[in-house]
PDB file of C-alpha atoms in Angstrom:
ATOM      1  CA  UNK O   1     -92.192   7.999 -20.320  1.00  0.00           C
ATOM      2  CA  UNK O   2     -94.754  10.443 -21.652  1.00  0.00           C
ATOM      3  CA  UNK O   3     -97.326  11.686 -19.135  1.00  0.00           C
ATOM      4  CA  UNK O   4    -100.448  13.470 -20.276  1.00  0.00           C
ATOM      5  CA  UNK O   5    -102.936  14.610 -17.672  1.00  0.00           C
ATOM      6  CA  UNK O   6    -106.182  16.163 -18.877  1.00  0.00           C
ATOM      7  CA  UNK O   7    -107.138  17.556 -15.496  1.00  0.00           C
ATOM      8  CA  UNK O   8    -105.918  17.116 -11.966  1.00  0.00           C
ATOM      9  CA  UNK O   9    -108.881  16.022  -9.809  1.00  0.00           C
ATOM     10  CA  UNK O  10    -106.773  15.751  -6.659  1.00  0.00           C
ATOM     11  CA  UNK O  11    -106.271  19.488  -6.290  1.00  0.00           C
ATOM     12  CA  UNK O  12    -108.184  21.165  -3.515  1.00  0.00           C
ATOM     13  CA  UNK O  13    -108.820  24.374  -5.458  1.00  0.00           C
ATOM     14  CA  UNK O  14    -109.996  25.428  -8.904  1.00  0.00           C
ATOM     15  CA  UNK O  15    -109.877  28.845 -10.522  1.00  0.00           C
ATOM     16  CA  UNK O  16    -113.155  30.565 -11.411  1.00  0.00           C
ATOM     17  CA  UNK O  17    -113.770  33.809 -13.276  1.00  0.00           C
ATOM     18  CA  UNK O  18    -116.967  35.403 -11.996  1.00  0.00           C
ATOM     19  CA  UNK O  19    -118.869  38.357 -13.460  1.00  0.00           C
ATOM     20  CA  UNK O  20    -121.479  40.166 -11.403  1.00  0.00           C
ATOM     21  CA  UNK O  21    -123.203  43.503 -10.920  1.00  0.00           C
ATOM     22  CA  UNK O  22    -125.876  45.259  -8.908  1.00  0.00           C
ATOM     23  CA  UNK O  23    -129.462  44.466  -9.769  1.00  0.00           C
ATOM     24  CA  UNK O  24    -130.590  47.117 -12.303  1.00  0.00           C
ATOM     25  CA  UNK O  25    -132.972  49.741 -10.903  1.00  0.00           C
ATOM     26  CA  UNK O  26    -134.741  52.776 -12.334  1.00  0.00           C
ATOM     27  CA  UNK O  27    -132.050  55.100 -10.963  1.00  0.00           C
ATOM     28  CA  UNK O  28    -129.213  52.926 -12.303  1.00  0.00           C
ATOM     29  CA  UNK O  29    -130.385  51.064 -15.391  1.00  0.00           C
ATOM     30  CA  UNK O  30    -126.905  49.902 -16.464  1.00  0.00           C
ATOM     31  CA  UNK O  31    -124.829  49.185 -13.342  1.00  0.00           C
ATOM     32  CA  UNK O  32    -121.096  48.573 -13.425  1.00  0.00           C
ATOM     33  CA  UNK O  33    -120.002  44.977 -14.036  1.00  0.00           C
ATOM     34  CA  UNK O  34    -117.397  43.560 -11.648  1.00  0.00           C
ATOM     35  CA  UNK O  35    -115.164  40.605 -12.466  1.00  0.00           C
ATOM     36  CA  UNK O  36    -112.831  38.610 -10.232  1.00  0.00           C
ATOM     37  CA  UNK O  37    -110.678  35.511 -10.408  1.00  0.00           C
ATOM     38  CA  UNK O  38    -111.544  33.384  -7.392  1.00  0.00           C
ATOM     39  CA  UNK O  39    -109.789  30.230  -6.181  1.00  0.00           C
ATOM     40  CA  UNK O  40    -112.206  27.824  -4.488  1.00  0.00           C
ATOM     41  CA  UNK O  41    -112.981  24.121  -4.292  1.00  0.00           C
ATOM     42  CA  UNK O  42    -116.288  24.405  -6.179  1.00  0.00           C
ATOM     43  CA  UNK O  43    -118.570  26.913  -7.877  1.00  0.00           C
ATOM     44  CA  UNK O  44    -120.775  27.504  -4.829  1.00  0.00           C
ATOM     45  CA  UNK O  45    -117.834  28.495  -2.623  1.00  0.00           C
ATOM     46  CA  UNK O  46    -116.469  30.668  -5.454  1.00  0.00           C
ATOM     47  CA  UNK O  47    -119.767  32.574  -5.715  1.00  0.00           C
ATOM     48  CA  UNK O  48    -119.802  33.056  -1.950  1.00  0.00           C
ATOM     49  CA  UNK O  49    -116.236  34.429  -1.969  1.00  0.00           C
ATOM     50  CA  UNK O  50    -117.143  36.743  -4.854  1.00  0.00           C
ATOM     51  CA  UNK O  51    -120.127  38.152  -2.951  1.00  0.00           C
ATOM     52  CA  UNK O  52    -117.975  38.596   0.155  1.00  0.00           C
ATOM     53  CA  UNK O  53    -115.387  40.570  -1.837  1.00  0.00           C
ATOM     54  CA  UNK O  54    -118.111  42.770  -3.356  1.00  0.00           C
ATOM     55  CA  UNK O  55    -119.428  43.509   0.125  1.00  0.00           C
ATOM     56  CA  UNK O  56    -115.953  44.360   1.474  1.00  0.00           C
ATOM     57  CA  UNK O  57    -114.551  46.345  -1.473  1.00  0.00           C
ATOM     58  CA  UNK O  58    -117.601  47.994  -3.030  1.00  0.00           C
ATOM     59  CA  UNK O  59    -120.225  47.923  -0.220  1.00  0.00           C
ATOM     60  CA  UNK O  60    -122.702  45.924  -2.312  1.00  0.00           C
ATOM     61  CA  UNK O  61    -124.917  43.473  -0.440  1.00  0.00           C
ATOM     62  CA  UNK O  62    -125.462  39.956  -1.728  1.00  0.00           C
ATOM     63  CA  UNK O  63    -129.226  40.541  -1.889  1.00  0.00           C
ATOM     64  CA  UNK O  64    -128.663  43.473  -4.277  1.00  0.00           C
ATOM     65  CA  UNK O  65    -126.275  41.510  -6.518  1.00  0.00           C
ATOM     66  CA  UNK O  66    -126.823  39.416  -9.603  1.00  0.00           C
ATOM     67  CA  UNK O  67    -124.120  37.007 -10.801  1.00  0.00           C
ATOM     68  CA  UNK O  68    -123.965  37.192 -14.577  1.00  0.00           C
ATOM     69  CA  UNK O  69    -121.520  34.401 -15.340  1.00  0.00           C
ATOM     70  CA  UNK O  70    -119.339  31.928 -13.453  1.00  0.00           C
ATOM     71  CA  UNK O  71    -116.854  29.966 -15.537  1.00  0.00           C
ATOM     72  CA  UNK O  72    -114.029  27.671 -14.523  1.00  0.00           C
ATOM     73  CA  UNK O  73    -110.580  28.496 -15.913  1.00  0.00           C
ATOM     74  CA  UNK O  74    -109.185  25.149 -16.998  1.00  0.00           C
ATOM     75  CA  UNK O  75    -105.428  24.944 -17.287  1.00  0.00           C
ATOM     76  CA  UNK O  76    -103.481  22.832 -19.741  1.00  0.00           C
ATOM     77  CA  UNK O  77    -101.594  20.102 -17.874  1.00  0.00           C
ATOM     78  CA  UNK O  78    -100.136  18.478 -21.004  1.00  0.00           C
ATOM     79  CA  UNK O  79     -96.797  20.309 -20.657  1.00  0.00           C
ATOM     80  CA  UNK O  80     -96.182  19.070 -17.086  1.00  0.00           C
ATOM     81  CA  UNK O  81     -93.275  21.481 -16.592  1.00  0.00           C
ATOM     82  CA  UNK O  82     -92.691  23.191 -13.278  1.00  0.00           C
ATOM     83  CA  UNK O  83     -93.046  26.985 -13.285  1.00  0.00           C
ATOM     84  CA  UNK O  84     -92.320  29.645 -10.687  1.00  0.00           C
ATOM     85  CA  UNK O  85     -95.241  31.612  -9.250  1.00  0.00           C
ATOM     86  CA  UNK O  86     -95.287  34.702  -7.047  1.00  0.00           C
ATOM     87  CA  UNK O  87     -98.451  35.241  -5.014  1.00  0.00           C
ATOM     88  CA  UNK O  88     -99.407  38.510  -3.294  1.00  0.00           C
ATOM     89  CA  UNK O  89    -102.170  38.093  -0.754  1.00  0.00           C
ATOM     90  CA  UNK O  90    -103.778  39.511   2.356  1.00  0.00           C
ATOM     91  CA  UNK O  91    -104.686  37.359   5.327  1.00  0.00           C
ATOM     92  CA  UNK O  92    -106.449  37.887   8.612  1.00  0.00           C
ATOM     93  CA  UNK O  93    -104.316  36.841  11.570  1.00  0.00           C
ATOM     94  CA  UNK O  94    -105.551  35.235  14.779  1.00  0.00           C
ATOM     95  CA  UNK O  95    -105.916  38.605  16.527  1.00  0.00           C
ATOM     96  CA  UNK O  96    -107.983  40.024  13.644  1.00  0.00           C
ATOM     97  CA  UNK O  97    -105.456  42.283  11.893  1.00  0.00           C
ATOM     98  CA  UNK O  98    -105.065  42.203   8.121  1.00  0.00           C
ATOM     99  CA  UNK O  99    -101.515  41.484   6.974  1.00  0.00           C
ATOM    100  CA  UNK O 100     -99.986  41.702   3.491  1.00  0.00           C
ATOM    101  CA  UNK O 101     -97.668  38.922   2.387  1.00  0.00           C
ATOM    102  CA  UNK O 102     -95.799  37.715  -0.686  1.00  0.00           C
ATOM    103  CA  UNK O 103     -94.736  34.107  -1.262  1.00  0.00           C
ATOM    104  CA  UNK O 104     -93.143  32.210  -4.111  1.00  0.00           C
ATOM    105  CA  UNK O 105     -93.847  28.622  -5.111  1.00  0.00           C
ATOM    106  CA  UNK O 106     -92.768  26.154  -7.772  1.00  0.00           C
ATOM    107  CA  UNK O 107     -95.766  24.350  -9.205  1.00  0.00           C
ATOM    108  CA  UNK O 108     -97.213  22.868 -12.377  1.00  0.00           C
ATOM    109  CA  UNK O 109    -100.215  25.211 -12.478  1.00  0.00           C
ATOM    110  CA  UNK O 110    -101.705  28.284 -10.824  1.00  0.00           C
ATOM    111  CA  UNK O 111    -104.191  26.150  -8.886  1.00  0.00           C
ATOM    112  CA  UNK O 112    -101.393  23.927  -7.622  1.00  0.00           C
ATOM    113  CA  UNK O 113     -99.460  27.016  -6.459  1.00  0.00           C
ATOM    114  CA  UNK O 114    -102.515  28.372  -4.621  1.00  0.00           C
ATOM    115  CA  UNK O 115    -103.112  24.966  -3.028  1.00  0.00           C
ATOM    116  CA  UNK O 116     -99.482  25.005  -1.833  1.00  0.00           C
ATOM    117  CA  UNK O 117    -100.059  28.520  -0.468  1.00  0.00           C
ATOM    118  CA  UNK O 118    -103.106  27.390   1.517  1.00  0.00           C
ATOM    119  CA  UNK O 119    -101.211  24.416   2.953  1.00  0.00           C
ATOM    120  CA  UNK O 120     -98.149  26.535   3.783  1.00  0.00           C
ATOM    121  CA  UNK O 121    -100.168  29.225   5.546  1.00  0.00           C
ATOM    122  CA  UNK O 122    -102.158  26.628   7.474  1.00  0.00           C
ATOM    123  CA  UNK O 123     -99.004  24.910   8.695  1.00  0.00           C
ATOM    124  CA  UNK O 124     -96.876  27.954   9.509  1.00  0.00           C
ATOM    125  CA  UNK O 125     -99.434  30.575  10.563  1.00  0.00           C
ATOM    126  CA  UNK O 126    -102.585  28.520  11.356  1.00  0.00           C
ATOM    127  CA  UNK O 127    -104.609  30.533   8.844  1.00  0.00           C
ATOM    128  CA  UNK O 128    -107.728  29.005   7.277  1.00  0.00           C
ATOM    129  CA  UNK O 129    -108.429  29.141   3.534  1.00  0.00           C
ATOM    130  CA  UNK O 130    -111.371  31.443   4.143  1.00  0.00           C
ATOM    131  CA  UNK O 131    -109.085  34.036   5.790  1.00  0.00           C
ATOM    132  CA  UNK O 132    -106.756  34.353   2.758  1.00  0.00           C
ATOM    133  CA  UNK O 133    -107.574  36.890   0.007  1.00  0.00           C
ATOM    134  CA  UNK O 134    -105.375  36.565  -3.088  1.00  0.00           C
ATOM    135  CA  UNK O 135    -104.472  39.916  -4.651  1.00  0.00           C
ATOM    136  CA  UNK O 136    -102.416  38.686  -7.610  1.00  0.00           C
ATOM    137  CA  UNK O 137    -100.612  35.626  -8.898  1.00  0.00           C
ATOM    138  CA  UNK O 138     -97.836  35.985 -11.471  1.00  0.00           C
ATOM    139  CA  UNK O 139     -95.661  33.533 -13.336  1.00  0.00           C
ATOM    140  CA  UNK O 140     -91.998  34.434 -12.737  1.00  0.00           C
ATOM    141  CA  UNK O 141     -88.771  33.869 -14.614  1.00  0.00           C
ATOM    142  CA  UNK O 142     -85.608  32.608 -12.894  1.00  0.00           C
ATOM    143  CA  UNK O 143     -84.163  36.128 -12.717  1.00  0.00           C
ATOM    144  CA  UNK O 144     -87.284  37.552 -11.036  1.00  0.00           C
ATOM    145  CA  UNK O 145     -87.253  35.181  -8.063  1.00  0.00           C
ATOM    146  CA  UNK O 146     -86.732  36.900  -4.712  1.00  0.00           C
ATOM    147  CA  UNK O 147     -86.772  33.950  -2.301  1.00  0.00           C
ATOM    148  CA  UNK O 148     -83.603  31.875  -2.060  1.00  0.00           C
ATOM    149  CA  UNK O 149     -85.630  28.820  -1.035  1.00  0.00           C
ATOM    150  CA  UNK O 150     -87.323  28.785  -4.460  1.00  0.00           C
ATOM    151  CA  UNK O 151     -84.430  30.132  -6.547  1.00  0.00           C
ATOM    152  CA  UNK O 152     -82.064  27.284  -5.647  1.00  0.00           C
ATOM    153  CA  UNK O 153     -84.389  24.741  -7.304  1.00  0.00           C
ATOM    154  CA  UNK O 154     -84.957  26.864 -10.429  1.00  0.00           C
ATOM    155  CA  UNK O 155     -81.375  26.445 -11.697  1.00  0.00           C
ATOM    156  CA  UNK O 156     -80.467  24.033 -14.496  1.00  0.00           C
ATOM    157  CA  UNK O 157     -79.061  20.633 -13.564  1.00  0.00           C
ATOM    158  CA  UNK O 158     -80.359  20.462  -9.999  1.00  0.00           C
ATOM    159  CA  UNK O 159     -79.607  17.040  -8.522  1.00  0.00           C
ATOM    160  CA  UNK O 160     -81.286  15.462  -5.544  1.00  0.00           C
ATOM    161  CA  UNK O 161     -79.362  13.052  -3.309  1.00  0.00           C
ATOM    162  CA  UNK O 162     -80.518   9.471  -2.800  1.00  0.00           C
ATOM    163  CA  UNK O 163     -79.518   8.520   0.704  1.00  0.00           C
ATOM    164  CA  UNK O 164     -80.685   4.886   0.827  1.00  0.00           C
ATOM    165  CA  UNK O 165     -81.245   2.713  -2.201  1.00  0.00           C
ATOM    166  CA  UNK O 166     -82.075  -0.434  -0.203  1.00  0.00           C
ATOM    167  CA  UNK O 167     -85.172  -1.010   1.840  1.00  0.00           C
ATOM    168  CA  UNK O 168     -84.620  -1.382   5.546  1.00  0.00           C
ATOM    169  CA  UNK O 169     -85.112  -5.008   6.543  1.00  0.00           C
ATOM    170  CA  UNK O 170     -86.008  -5.623  10.145  1.00  0.00           C
ATOM    171  CA  UNK O 171     -83.945  -8.301  11.869  1.00  0.00           C
ATOM    172  CA  UNK O 172     -86.694  -8.944  14.421  1.00  0.00           C
ATOM    173  CA  UNK O 173     -88.652 -11.317  12.192  1.00  0.00           C
ATOM    174  CA  UNK O 174     -87.741 -14.980  11.943  1.00  0.00           C
ATOM    175  CA  UNK O 175     -88.651 -17.365   9.134  1.00  0.00           C
ATOM    176  CA  UNK O 176     -91.515 -19.693  10.057  1.00  0.00           C
ATOM    177  CA  UNK O 177     -90.309 -23.155  11.002  1.00  0.00           C
ATOM    178  CA  UNK O 178     -86.940 -22.016  12.367  1.00  0.00           C
ATOM    179  CA  UNK O 179     -86.017 -23.683  15.662  1.00  0.00           C
ATOM    180  CA  UNK O 180     -84.788 -21.044  18.051  1.00  0.00           C
ATOM    181  CA  UNK O 181     -84.445 -23.270  21.100  1.00  0.00           C
ATOM    182  CA  UNK O 182     -83.357 -26.923  21.007  1.00  0.00           C
TER     183      UNK O 182
END
């Protein structure tokens, strides 16, 4: 069976590359251009995250910023092979402190790995997507994996057990027309 998927519309996140700078003034005619890879569900949220990062890292207000280009990085899903990804990120905990973390995932694409990260952090740490700031995402080889949970599925010839091959049939139902009491 040959599966070819052009794009995966079910993913909650897409990757955007955004270029922006300060608005040119007389004092600074050619301001520095900043670029970031942002994971968001649409272009509007990606622009908002970009402006938030500029405000935090470089002290540039959104009103003094011009976004030069916002393009979506489309990944090729035709291979459909699972790769290993390592994600370094910072998140804000419930009490307001910033914490560094590193997690590994097996996924088909970078967006799928980031979506798994968001779901994992929401379930284990109750962290919202807006409180997670991705520092880097790298594709890893089998030898570079640090987490045993991911490394055990990266080996060749991994087999998964099938516990029940038959559907469970309930004995509570009776065929219509059966006489139970004579």
